[in-house]
PDB file of N, CA and C in Angstrom:
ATOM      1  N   UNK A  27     104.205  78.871  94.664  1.00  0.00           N
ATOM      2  CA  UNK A  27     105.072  80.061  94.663  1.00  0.00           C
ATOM      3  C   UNK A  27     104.381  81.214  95.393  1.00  0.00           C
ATOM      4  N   UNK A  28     103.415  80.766  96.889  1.00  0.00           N
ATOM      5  CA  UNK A  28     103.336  81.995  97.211  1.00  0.00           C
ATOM      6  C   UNK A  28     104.069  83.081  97.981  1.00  0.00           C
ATOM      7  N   UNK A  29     105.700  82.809  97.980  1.00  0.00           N
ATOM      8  CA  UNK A  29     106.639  83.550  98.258  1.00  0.00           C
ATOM      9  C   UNK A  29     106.516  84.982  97.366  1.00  0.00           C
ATOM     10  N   UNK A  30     106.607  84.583  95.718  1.00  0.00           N
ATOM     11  CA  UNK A  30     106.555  85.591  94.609  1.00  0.00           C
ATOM     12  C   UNK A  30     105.554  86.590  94.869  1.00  0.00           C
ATOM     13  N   UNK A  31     104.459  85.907  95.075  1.00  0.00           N
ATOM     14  CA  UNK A  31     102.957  87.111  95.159  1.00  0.00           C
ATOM     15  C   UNK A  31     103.328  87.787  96.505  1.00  0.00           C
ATOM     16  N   UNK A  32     104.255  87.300  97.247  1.00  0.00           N
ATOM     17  CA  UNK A  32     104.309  87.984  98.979  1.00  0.00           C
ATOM     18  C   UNK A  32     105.227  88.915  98.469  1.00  0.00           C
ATOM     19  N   UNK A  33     106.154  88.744  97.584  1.00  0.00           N
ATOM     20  CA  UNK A  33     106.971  89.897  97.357  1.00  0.00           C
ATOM     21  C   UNK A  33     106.296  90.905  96.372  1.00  0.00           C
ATOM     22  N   UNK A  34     105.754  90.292  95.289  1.00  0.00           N
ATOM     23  CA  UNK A  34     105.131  91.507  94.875  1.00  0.00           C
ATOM     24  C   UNK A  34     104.170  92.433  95.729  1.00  0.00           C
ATOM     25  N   UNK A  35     103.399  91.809  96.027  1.00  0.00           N
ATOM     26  CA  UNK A  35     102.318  92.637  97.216  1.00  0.00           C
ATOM     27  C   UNK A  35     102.997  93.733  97.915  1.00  0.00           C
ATOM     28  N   UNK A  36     104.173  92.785  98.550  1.00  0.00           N
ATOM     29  CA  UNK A  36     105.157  94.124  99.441  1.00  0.00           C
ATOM     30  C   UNK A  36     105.737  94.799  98.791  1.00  0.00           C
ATOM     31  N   UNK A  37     106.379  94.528  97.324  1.00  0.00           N
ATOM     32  CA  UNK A  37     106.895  96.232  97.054  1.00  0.00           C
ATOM     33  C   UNK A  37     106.289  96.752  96.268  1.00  0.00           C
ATOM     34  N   UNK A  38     104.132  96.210  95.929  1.00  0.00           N
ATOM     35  CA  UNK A  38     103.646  97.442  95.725  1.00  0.00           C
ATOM     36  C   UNK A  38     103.317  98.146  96.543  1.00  0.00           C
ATOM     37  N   UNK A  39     102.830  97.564  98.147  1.00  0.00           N
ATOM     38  CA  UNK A  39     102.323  98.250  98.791  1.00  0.00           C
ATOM     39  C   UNK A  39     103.216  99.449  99.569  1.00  0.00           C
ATOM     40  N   UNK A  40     104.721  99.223  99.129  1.00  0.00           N
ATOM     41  CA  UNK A  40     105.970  99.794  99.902  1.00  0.00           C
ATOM     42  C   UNK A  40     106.524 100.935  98.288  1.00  0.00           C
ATOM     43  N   UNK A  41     106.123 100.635  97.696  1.00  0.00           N
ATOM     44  CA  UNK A  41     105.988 101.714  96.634  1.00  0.00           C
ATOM     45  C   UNK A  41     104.602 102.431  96.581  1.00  0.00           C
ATOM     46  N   UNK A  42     103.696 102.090  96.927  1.00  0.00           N
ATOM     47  CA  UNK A  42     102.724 102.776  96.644  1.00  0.00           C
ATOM     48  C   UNK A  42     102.399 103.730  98.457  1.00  0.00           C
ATOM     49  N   UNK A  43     103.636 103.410  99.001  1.00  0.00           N
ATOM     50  CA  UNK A  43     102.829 104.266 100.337  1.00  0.00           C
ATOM     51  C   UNK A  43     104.352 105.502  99.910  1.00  0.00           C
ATOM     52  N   UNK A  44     105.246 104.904  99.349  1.00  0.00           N
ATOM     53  CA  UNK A  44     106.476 105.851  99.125  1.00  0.00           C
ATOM     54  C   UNK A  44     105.784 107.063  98.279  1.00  0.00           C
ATOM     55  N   UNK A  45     105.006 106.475  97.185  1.00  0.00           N
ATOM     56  CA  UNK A  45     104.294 107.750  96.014  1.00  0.00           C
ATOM     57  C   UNK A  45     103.527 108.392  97.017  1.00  0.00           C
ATOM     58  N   UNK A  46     102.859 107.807  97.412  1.00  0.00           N
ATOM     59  CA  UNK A  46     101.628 108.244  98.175  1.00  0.00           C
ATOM     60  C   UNK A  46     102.301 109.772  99.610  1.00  0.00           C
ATOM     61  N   UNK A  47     103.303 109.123 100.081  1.00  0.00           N
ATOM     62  CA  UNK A  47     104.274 110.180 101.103  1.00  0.00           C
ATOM     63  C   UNK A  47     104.774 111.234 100.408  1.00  0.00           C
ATOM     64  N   UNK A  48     105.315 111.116  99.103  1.00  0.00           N
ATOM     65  CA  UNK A  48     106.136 111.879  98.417  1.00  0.00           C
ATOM     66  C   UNK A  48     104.862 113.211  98.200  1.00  0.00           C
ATOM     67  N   UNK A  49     103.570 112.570  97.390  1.00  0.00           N
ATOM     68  CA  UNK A  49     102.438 113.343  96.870  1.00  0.00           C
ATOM     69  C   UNK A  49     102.216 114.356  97.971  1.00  0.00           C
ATOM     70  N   UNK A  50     101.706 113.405  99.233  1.00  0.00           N
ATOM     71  CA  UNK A  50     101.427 114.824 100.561  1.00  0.00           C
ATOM     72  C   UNK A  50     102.282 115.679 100.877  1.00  0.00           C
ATOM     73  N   UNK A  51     103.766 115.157 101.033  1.00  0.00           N
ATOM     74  CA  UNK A  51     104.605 116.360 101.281  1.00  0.00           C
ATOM     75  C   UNK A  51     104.496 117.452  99.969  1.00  0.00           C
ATOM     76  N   UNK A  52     104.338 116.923  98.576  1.00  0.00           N
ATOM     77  CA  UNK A  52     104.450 117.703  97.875  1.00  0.00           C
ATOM     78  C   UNK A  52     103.215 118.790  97.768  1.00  0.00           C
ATOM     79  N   UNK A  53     102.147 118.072  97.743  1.00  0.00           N
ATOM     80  CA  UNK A  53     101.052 118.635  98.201  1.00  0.00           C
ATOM     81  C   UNK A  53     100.727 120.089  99.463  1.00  0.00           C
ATOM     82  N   UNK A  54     101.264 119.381 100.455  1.00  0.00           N
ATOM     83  CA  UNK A  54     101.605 120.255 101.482  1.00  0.00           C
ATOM     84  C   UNK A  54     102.519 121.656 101.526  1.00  0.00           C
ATOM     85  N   UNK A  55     103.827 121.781 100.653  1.00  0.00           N
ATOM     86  CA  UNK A  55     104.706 122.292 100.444  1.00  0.00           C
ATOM     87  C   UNK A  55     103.545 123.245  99.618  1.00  0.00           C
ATOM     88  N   UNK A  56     103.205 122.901  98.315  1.00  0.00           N
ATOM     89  CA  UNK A  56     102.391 123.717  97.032  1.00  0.00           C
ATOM     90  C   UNK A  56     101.692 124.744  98.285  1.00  0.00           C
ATOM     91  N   UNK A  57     100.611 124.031  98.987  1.00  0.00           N
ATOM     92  CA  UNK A  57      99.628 124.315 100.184  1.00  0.00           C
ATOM     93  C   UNK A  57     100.263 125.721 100.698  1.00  0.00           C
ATOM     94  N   UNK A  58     101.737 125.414 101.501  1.00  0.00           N
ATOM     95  CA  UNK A  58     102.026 125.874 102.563  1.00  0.00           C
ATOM     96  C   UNK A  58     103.144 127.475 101.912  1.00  0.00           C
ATOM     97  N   UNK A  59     103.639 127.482 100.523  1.00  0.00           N
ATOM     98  CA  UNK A  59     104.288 127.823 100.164  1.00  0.00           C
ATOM     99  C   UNK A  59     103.486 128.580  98.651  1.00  0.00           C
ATOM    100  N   UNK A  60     101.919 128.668  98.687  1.00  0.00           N
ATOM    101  CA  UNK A  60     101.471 129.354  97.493  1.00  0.00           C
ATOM    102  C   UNK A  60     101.347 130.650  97.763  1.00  0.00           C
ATOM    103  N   UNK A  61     101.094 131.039  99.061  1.00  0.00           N
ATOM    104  CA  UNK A  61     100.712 132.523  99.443  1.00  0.00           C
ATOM    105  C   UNK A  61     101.671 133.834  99.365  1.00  0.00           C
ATOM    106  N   UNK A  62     103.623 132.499  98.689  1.00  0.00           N
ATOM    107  CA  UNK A  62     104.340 133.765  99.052  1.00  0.00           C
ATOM    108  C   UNK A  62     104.738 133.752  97.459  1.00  0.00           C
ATOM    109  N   UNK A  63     104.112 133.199  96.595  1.00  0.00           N
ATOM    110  CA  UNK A  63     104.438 133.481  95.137  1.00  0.00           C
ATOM    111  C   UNK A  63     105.239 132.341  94.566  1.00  0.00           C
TER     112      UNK A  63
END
């Protein structure tokens, strides 16, 4: 069944780059958007 482990692999690694995108923009925004309050 190494179909199963190919799918898990891919939608952690396709969830974990989605968290990972979400964090920097959010990150960035906090960053870019603290100086005006």
């Amino acid at each position: 069944m190494w179909y199963f482990a190919w799918i898990l692999g891919t939608a952690f690694a396709c969830s974990f780059a989605i968290l990972y995108a979400l964090w920097f923009e959010l990150s960035a925004y906090r960053t870019n958007n603290h100086h005006s309050g």
